[in-house]
PDB file of C-alpha atoms in Angstrom:
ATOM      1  CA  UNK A   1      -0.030 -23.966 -99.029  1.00  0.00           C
ATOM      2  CA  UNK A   2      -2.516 -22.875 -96.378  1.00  0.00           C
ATOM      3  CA  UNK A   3      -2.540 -19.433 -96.247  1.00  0.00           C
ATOM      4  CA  UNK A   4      -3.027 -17.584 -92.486  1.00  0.00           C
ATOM      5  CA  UNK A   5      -6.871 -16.082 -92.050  1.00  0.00           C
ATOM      6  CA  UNK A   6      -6.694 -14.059 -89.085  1.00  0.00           C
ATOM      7  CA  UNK A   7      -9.983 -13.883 -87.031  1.00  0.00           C
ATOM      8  CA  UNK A   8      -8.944 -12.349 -83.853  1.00  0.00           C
ATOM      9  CA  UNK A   9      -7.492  -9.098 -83.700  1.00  0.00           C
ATOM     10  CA  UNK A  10      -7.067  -6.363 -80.747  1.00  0.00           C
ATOM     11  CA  UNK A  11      -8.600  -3.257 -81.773  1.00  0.00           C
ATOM     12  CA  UNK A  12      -5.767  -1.290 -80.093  1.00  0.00           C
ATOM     13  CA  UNK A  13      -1.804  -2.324 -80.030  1.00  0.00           C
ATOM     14  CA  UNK A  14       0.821  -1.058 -77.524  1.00  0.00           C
ATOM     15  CA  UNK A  15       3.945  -0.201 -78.715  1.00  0.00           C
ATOM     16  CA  UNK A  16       6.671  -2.084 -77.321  1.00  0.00           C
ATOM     17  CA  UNK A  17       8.865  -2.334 -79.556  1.00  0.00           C
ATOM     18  CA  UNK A  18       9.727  -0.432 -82.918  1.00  0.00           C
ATOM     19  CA  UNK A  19      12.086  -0.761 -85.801  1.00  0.00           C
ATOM     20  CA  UNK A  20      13.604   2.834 -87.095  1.00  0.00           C
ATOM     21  CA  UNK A  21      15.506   3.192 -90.406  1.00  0.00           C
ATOM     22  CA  UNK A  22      15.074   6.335 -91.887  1.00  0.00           C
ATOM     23  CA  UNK A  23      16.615   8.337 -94.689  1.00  0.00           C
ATOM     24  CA  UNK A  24      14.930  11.796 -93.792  1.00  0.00           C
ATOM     25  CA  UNK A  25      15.827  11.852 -90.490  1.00  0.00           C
ATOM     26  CA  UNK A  26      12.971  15.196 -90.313  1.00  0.00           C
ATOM     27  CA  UNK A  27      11.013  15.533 -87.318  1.00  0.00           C
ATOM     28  CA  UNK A  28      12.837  12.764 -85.048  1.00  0.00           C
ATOM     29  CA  UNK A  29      14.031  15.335 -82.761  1.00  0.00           C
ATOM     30  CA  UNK A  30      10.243  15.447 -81.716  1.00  0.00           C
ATOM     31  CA  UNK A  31       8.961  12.442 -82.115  1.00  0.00           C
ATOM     32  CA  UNK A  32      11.476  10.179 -80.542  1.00  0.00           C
ATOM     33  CA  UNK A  33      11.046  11.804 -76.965  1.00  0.00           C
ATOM     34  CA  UNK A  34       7.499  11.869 -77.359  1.00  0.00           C
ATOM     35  CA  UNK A  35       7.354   8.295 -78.083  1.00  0.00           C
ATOM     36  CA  UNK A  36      10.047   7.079 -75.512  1.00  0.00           C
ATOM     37  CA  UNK A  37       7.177   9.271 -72.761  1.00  0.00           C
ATOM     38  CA  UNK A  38       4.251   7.946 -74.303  1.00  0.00           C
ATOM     39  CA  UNK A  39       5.292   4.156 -74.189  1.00  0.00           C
ATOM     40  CA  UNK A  40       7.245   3.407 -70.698  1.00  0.00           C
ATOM     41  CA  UNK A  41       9.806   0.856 -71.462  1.00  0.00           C
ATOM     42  CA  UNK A  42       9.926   1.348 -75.495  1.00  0.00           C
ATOM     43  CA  UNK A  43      12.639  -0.245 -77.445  1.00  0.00           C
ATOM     44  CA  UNK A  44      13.726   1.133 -80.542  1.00  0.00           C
ATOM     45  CA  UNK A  45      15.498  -1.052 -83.321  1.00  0.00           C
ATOM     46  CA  UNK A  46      18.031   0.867 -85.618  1.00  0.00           C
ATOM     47  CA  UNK A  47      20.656   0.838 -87.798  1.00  0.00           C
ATOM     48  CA  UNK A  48      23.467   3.031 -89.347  1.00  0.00           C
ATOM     49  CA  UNK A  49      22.576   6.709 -89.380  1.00  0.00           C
ATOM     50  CA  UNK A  50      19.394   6.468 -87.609  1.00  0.00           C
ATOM     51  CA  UNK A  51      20.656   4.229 -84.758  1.00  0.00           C
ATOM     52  CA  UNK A  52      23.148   7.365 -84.249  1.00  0.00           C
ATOM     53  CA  UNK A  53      20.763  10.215 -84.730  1.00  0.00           C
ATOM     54  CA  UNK A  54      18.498   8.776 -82.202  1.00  0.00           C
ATOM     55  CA  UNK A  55      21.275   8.185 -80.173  1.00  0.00           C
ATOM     56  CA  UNK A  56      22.284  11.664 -79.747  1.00  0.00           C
ATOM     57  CA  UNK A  57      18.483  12.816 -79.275  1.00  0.00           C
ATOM     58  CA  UNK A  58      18.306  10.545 -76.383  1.00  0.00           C
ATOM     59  CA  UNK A  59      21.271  11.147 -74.363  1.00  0.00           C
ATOM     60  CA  UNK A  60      21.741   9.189 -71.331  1.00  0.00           C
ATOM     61  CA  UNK A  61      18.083   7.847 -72.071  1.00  0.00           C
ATOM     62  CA  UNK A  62      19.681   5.575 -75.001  1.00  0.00           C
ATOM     63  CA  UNK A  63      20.718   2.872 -72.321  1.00  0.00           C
ATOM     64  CA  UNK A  64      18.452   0.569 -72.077  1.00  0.00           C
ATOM     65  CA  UNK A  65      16.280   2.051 -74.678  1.00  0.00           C
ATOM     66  CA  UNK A  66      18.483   1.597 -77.952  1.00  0.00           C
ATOM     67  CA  UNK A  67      19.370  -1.430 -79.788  1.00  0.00           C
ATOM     68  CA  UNK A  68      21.508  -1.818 -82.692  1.00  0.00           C
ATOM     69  CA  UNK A  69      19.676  -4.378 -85.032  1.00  0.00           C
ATOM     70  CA  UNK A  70      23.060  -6.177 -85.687  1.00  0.00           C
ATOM     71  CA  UNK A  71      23.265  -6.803 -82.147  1.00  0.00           C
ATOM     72  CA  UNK A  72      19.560  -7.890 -81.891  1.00  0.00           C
ATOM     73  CA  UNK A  73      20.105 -10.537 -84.981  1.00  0.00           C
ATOM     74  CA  UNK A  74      23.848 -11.417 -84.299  1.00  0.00           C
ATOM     75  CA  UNK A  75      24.342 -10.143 -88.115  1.00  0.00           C
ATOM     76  CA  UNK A  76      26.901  -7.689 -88.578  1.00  0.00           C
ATOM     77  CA  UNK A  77      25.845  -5.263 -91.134  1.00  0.00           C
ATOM     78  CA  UNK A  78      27.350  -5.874 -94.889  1.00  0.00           C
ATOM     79  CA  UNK A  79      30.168  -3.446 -96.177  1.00  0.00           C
ATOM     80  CA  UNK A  80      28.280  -0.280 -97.515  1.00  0.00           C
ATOM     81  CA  UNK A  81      24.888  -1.038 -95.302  1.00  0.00           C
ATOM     82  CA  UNK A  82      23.681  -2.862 -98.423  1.00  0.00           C
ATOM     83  CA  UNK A  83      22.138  -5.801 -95.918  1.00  0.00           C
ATOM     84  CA  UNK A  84      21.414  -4.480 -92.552  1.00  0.00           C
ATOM     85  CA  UNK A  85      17.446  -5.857 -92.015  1.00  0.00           C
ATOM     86  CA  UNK A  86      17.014  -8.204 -94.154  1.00  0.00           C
ATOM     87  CA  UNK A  87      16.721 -10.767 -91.223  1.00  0.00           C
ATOM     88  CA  UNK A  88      14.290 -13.725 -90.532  1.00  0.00           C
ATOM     89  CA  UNK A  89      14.248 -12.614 -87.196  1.00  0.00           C
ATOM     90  CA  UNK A  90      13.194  -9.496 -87.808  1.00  0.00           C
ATOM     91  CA  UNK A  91      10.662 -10.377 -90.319  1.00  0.00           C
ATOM     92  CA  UNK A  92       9.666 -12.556 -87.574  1.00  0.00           C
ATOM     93  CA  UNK A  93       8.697  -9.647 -85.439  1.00  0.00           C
ATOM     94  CA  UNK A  94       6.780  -8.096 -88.465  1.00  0.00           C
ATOM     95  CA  UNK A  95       4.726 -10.634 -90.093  1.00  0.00           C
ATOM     96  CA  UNK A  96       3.750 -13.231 -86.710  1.00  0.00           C
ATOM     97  CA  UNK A  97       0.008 -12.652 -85.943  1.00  0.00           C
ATOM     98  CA  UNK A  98      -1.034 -12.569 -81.725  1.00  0.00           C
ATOM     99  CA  UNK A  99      -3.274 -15.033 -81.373  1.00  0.00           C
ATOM    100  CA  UNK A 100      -1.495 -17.992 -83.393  1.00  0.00           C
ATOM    101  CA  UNK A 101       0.212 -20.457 -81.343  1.00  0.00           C
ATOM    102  CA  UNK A 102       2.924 -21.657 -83.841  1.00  0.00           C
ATOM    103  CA  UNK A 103       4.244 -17.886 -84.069  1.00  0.00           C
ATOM    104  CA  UNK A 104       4.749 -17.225 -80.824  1.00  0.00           C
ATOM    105  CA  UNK A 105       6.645 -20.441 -80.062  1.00  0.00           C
ATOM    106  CA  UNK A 106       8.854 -19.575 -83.234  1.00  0.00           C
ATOM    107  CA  UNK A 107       8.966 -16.035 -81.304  1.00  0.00           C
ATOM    108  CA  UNK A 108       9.677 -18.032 -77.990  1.00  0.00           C
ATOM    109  CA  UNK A 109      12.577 -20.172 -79.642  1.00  0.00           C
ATOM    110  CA  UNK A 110      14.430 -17.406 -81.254  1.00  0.00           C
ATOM    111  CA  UNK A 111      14.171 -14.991 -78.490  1.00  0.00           C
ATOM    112  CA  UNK A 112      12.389 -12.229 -80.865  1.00  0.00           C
ATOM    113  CA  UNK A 113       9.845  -9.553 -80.368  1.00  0.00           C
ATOM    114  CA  UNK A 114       6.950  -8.669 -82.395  1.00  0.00           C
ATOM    115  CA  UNK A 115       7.308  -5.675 -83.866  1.00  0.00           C
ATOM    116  CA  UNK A 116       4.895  -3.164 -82.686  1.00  0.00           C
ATOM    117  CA  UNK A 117       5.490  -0.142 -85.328  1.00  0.00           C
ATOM    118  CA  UNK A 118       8.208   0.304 -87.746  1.00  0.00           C
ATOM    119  CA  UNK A 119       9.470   4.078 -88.799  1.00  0.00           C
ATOM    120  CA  UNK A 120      10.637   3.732 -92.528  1.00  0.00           C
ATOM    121  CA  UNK A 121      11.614   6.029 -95.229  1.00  0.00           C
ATOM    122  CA  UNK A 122      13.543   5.025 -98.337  1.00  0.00           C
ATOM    123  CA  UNK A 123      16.228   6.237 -99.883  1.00  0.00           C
ATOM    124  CA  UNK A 124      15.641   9.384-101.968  1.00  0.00           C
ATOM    125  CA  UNK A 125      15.621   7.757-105.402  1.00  0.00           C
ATOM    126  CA  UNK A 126      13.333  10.056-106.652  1.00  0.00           C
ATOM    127  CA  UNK A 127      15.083  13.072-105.577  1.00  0.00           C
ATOM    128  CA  UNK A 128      18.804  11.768-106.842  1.00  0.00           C
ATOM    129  CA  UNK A 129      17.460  11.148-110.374  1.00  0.00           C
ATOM    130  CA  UNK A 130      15.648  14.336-110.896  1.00  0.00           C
ATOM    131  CA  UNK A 131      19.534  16.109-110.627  1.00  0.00           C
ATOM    132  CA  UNK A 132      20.927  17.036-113.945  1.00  0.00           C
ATOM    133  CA  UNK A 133      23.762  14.826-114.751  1.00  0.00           C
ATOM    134  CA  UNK A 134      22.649  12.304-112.475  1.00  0.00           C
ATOM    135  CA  UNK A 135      24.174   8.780-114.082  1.00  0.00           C
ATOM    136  CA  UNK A 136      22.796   4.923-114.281  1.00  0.00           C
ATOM    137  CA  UNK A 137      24.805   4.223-111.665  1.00  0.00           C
ATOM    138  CA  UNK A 138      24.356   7.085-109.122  1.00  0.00           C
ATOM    139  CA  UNK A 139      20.390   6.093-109.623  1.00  0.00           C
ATOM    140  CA  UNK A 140      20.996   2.117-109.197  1.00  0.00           C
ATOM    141  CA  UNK A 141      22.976   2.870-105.812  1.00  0.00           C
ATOM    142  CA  UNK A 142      19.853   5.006-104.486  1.00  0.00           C
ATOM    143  CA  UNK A 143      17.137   1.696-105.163  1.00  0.00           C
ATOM    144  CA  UNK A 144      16.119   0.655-101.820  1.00  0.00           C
ATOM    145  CA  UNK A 145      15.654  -3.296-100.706  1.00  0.00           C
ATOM    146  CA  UNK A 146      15.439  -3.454 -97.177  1.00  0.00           C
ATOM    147  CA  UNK A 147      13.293   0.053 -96.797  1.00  0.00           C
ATOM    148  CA  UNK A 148      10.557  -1.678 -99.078  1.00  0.00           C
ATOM    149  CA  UNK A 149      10.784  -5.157 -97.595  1.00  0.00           C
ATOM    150  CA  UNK A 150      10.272  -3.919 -94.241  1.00  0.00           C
ATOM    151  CA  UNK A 151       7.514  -1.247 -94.913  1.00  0.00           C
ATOM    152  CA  UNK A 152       5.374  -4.348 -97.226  1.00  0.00           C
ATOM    153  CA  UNK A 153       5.870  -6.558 -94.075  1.00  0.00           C
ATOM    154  CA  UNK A 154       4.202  -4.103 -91.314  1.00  0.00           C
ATOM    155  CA  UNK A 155       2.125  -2.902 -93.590  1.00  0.00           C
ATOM    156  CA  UNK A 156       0.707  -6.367 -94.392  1.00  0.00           C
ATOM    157  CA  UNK A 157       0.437  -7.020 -91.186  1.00  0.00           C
ATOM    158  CA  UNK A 158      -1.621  -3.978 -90.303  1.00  0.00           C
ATOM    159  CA  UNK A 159      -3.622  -5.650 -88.074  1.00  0.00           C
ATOM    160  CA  UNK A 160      -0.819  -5.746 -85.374  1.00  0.00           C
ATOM    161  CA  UNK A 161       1.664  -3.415 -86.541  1.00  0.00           C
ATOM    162  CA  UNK A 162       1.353   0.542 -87.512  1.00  0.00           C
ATOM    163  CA  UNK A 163       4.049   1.457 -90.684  1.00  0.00           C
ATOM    164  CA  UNK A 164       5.039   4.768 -90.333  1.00  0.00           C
ATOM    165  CA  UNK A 165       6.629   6.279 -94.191  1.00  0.00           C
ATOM    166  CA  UNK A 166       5.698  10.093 -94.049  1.00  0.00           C
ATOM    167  CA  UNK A 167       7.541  12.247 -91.059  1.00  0.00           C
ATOM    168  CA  UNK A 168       4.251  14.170 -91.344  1.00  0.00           C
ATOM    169  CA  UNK A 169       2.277  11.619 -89.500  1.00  0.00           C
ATOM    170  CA  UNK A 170       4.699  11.820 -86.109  1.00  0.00           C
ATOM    171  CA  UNK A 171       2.467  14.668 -84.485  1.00  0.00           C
ATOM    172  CA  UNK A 172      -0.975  12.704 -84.286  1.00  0.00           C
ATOM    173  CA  UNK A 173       0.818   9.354 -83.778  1.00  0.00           C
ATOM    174  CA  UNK A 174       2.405  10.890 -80.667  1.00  0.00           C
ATOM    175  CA  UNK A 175      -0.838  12.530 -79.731  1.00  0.00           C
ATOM    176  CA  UNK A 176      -2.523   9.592 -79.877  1.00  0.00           C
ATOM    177  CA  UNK A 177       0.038   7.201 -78.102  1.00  0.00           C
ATOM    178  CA  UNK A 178      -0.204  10.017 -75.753  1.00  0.00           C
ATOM    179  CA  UNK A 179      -4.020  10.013 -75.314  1.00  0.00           C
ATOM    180  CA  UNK A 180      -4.555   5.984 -75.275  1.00  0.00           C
ATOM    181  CA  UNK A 181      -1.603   4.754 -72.800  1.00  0.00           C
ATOM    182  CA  UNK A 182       0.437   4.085 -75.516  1.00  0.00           C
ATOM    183  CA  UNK A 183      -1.411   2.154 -78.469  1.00  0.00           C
ATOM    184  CA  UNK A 184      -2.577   2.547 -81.438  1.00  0.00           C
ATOM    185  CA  UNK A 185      -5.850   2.074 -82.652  1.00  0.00           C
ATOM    186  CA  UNK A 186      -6.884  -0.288 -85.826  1.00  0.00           C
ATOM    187  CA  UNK A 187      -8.316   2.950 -88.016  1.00  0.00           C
ATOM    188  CA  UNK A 188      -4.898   4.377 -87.473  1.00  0.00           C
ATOM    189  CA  UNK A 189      -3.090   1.403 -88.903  1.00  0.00           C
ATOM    190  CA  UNK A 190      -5.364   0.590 -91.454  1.00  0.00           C
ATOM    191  CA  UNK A 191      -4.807   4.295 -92.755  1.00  0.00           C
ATOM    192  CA  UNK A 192      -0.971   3.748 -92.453  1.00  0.00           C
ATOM    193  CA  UNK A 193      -1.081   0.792 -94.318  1.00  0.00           C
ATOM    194  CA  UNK A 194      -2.814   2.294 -97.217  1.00  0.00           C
ATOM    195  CA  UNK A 195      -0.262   4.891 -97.308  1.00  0.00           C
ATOM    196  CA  UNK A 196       2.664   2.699 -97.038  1.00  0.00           C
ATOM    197  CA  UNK A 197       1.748   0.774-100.334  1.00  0.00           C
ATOM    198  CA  UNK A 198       1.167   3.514-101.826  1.00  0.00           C
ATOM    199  CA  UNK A 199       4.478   5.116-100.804  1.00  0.00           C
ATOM    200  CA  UNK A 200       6.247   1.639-101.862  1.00  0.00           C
ATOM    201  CA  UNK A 201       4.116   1.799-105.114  1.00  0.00           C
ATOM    202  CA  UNK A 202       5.094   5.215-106.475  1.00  0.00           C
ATOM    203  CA  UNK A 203       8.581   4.034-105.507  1.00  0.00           C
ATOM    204  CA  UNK A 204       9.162   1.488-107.418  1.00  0.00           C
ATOM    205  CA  UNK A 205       7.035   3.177-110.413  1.00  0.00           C
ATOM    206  CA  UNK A 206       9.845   5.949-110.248  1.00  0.00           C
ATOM    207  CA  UNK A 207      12.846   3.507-110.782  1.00  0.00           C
ATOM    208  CA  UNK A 208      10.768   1.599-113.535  1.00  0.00           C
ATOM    209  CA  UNK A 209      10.262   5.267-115.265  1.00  0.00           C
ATOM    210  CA  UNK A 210      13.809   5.928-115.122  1.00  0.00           C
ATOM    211  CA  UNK A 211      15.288   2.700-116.455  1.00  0.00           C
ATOM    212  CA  UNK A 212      12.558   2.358-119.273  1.00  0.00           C
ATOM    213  CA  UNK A 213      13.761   5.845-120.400  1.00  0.00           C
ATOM    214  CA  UNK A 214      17.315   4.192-120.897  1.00  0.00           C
ATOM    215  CA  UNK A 215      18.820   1.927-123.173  1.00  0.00           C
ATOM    216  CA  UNK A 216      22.729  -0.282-123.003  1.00  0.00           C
ATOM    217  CA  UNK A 217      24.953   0.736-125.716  1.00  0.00           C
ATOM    218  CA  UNK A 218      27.439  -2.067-125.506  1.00  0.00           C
ATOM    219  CA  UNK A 219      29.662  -0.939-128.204  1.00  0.00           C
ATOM    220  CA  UNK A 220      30.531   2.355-126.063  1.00  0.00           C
ATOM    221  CA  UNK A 221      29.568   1.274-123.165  1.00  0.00           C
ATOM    222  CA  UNK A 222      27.125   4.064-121.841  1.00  0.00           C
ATOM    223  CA  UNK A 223      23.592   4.144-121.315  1.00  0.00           C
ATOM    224  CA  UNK A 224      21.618   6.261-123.983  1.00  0.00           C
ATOM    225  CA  UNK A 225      18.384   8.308-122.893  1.00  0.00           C
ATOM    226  CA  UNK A 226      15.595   8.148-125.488  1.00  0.00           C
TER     227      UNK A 226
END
């Protein structure tokens, strides 16, 4: 398999379009206006709880501006929001690179956008298993799929796309969009992306610490801590 060497990459990236899913919802209030003034004609991608928080910080300003992602991939979400982004269209929009030809006509045929920055936190794993009593099951429920999936994707694909994991970051991305008529520079998403493996890392060290800890009893059928 030939693998994709990219030689040609734009030091700065507008942001056109951005894919939101977040489980702390912290600091959207701010950040969603500033990024709907910063980038004229923005589109924001969302789903479930997100899709309505930004909804109600936008107002009137939604139309136009918010999509549901079921309605962008034709997918309906699965019972319990277990499968909401897992879509090759929107993995499409993550991982296709600007200057090769054979993404942008896959782009063309499917109708998809490139994804331009994606706003991602998981679900709080850690913080559900360090509550006293918390179960197996209660911890299994809180592992993430779609939250890691999509921050790997943007994050691989740094050179085009900024992944956004820590709410703590929304002030100087908005300054900058601000600043620079709406893009982002490459230092900025080179730093993201080191952060974003390194938020997806500690994840999935957390759920490996917490099942290792545990053991199957199949005789009583419980889970035994050792």
């Amino acid at each position: 398999m030939a693998l994709n060497i990219v030689k040609d990459i734009d030091a700065r990236v507008a942001v056109k379009h951005v894919l939101m899913s977040v489980s702390d919802k912290t600091g959207l209030e701010t950040f969603v206006p500033a990024l709907v003034k910063a980038c004229p004609g923005v589109k924001i991608y969302s789903t479930g709880g997100t899709y309505t928080k930004v909804r109600e910080i936008l107002g009137d300003a939604a139309e136009g501006t918010l999509v549901a992602v079921s309605d962008y991939t034709g997918q309906p979400e699965m019972q319990g929001g277990l499968v909401k982004t897992l879509d090759f269209k929107i993995y499409l929009g993550l991982l296709s690179e600007t200057y090769n030809d054979a993404h942008q006509a896959d782009l063309k045929r499917l109708a998809a956008q490139p994804i331009d920055m994606v706003v991602v936190n998981l679900y709080p794993f850690q913080q559900t298993v360090a509550q006293a009593g918390v179960t197996p099951e209660m911890a299994r429920t809180n592992i993430d799929i779609g939250g890691p999936c999509m921050v790997r994707a943007s994050a691989k694909n740094y050179l085009r796309v900024a992944s956004v994991t820590d709410p703590m970051d929304y002030a100087n991305l908005a300054t900058e969009l601000a600043d620079h008529g709406g893009t982002l520079g490459l230092d900025t998403r080179f730093r993201l992306m080191k952060k974003a493996f390194t938020h997806t890392a500690q994840y999935d060290k957390a759920i490996s610490e917490f099942f290792t800890t545990r053991t199957w009893d199949e005789v009583n059928g419980t889970y035994t801590q050792h």
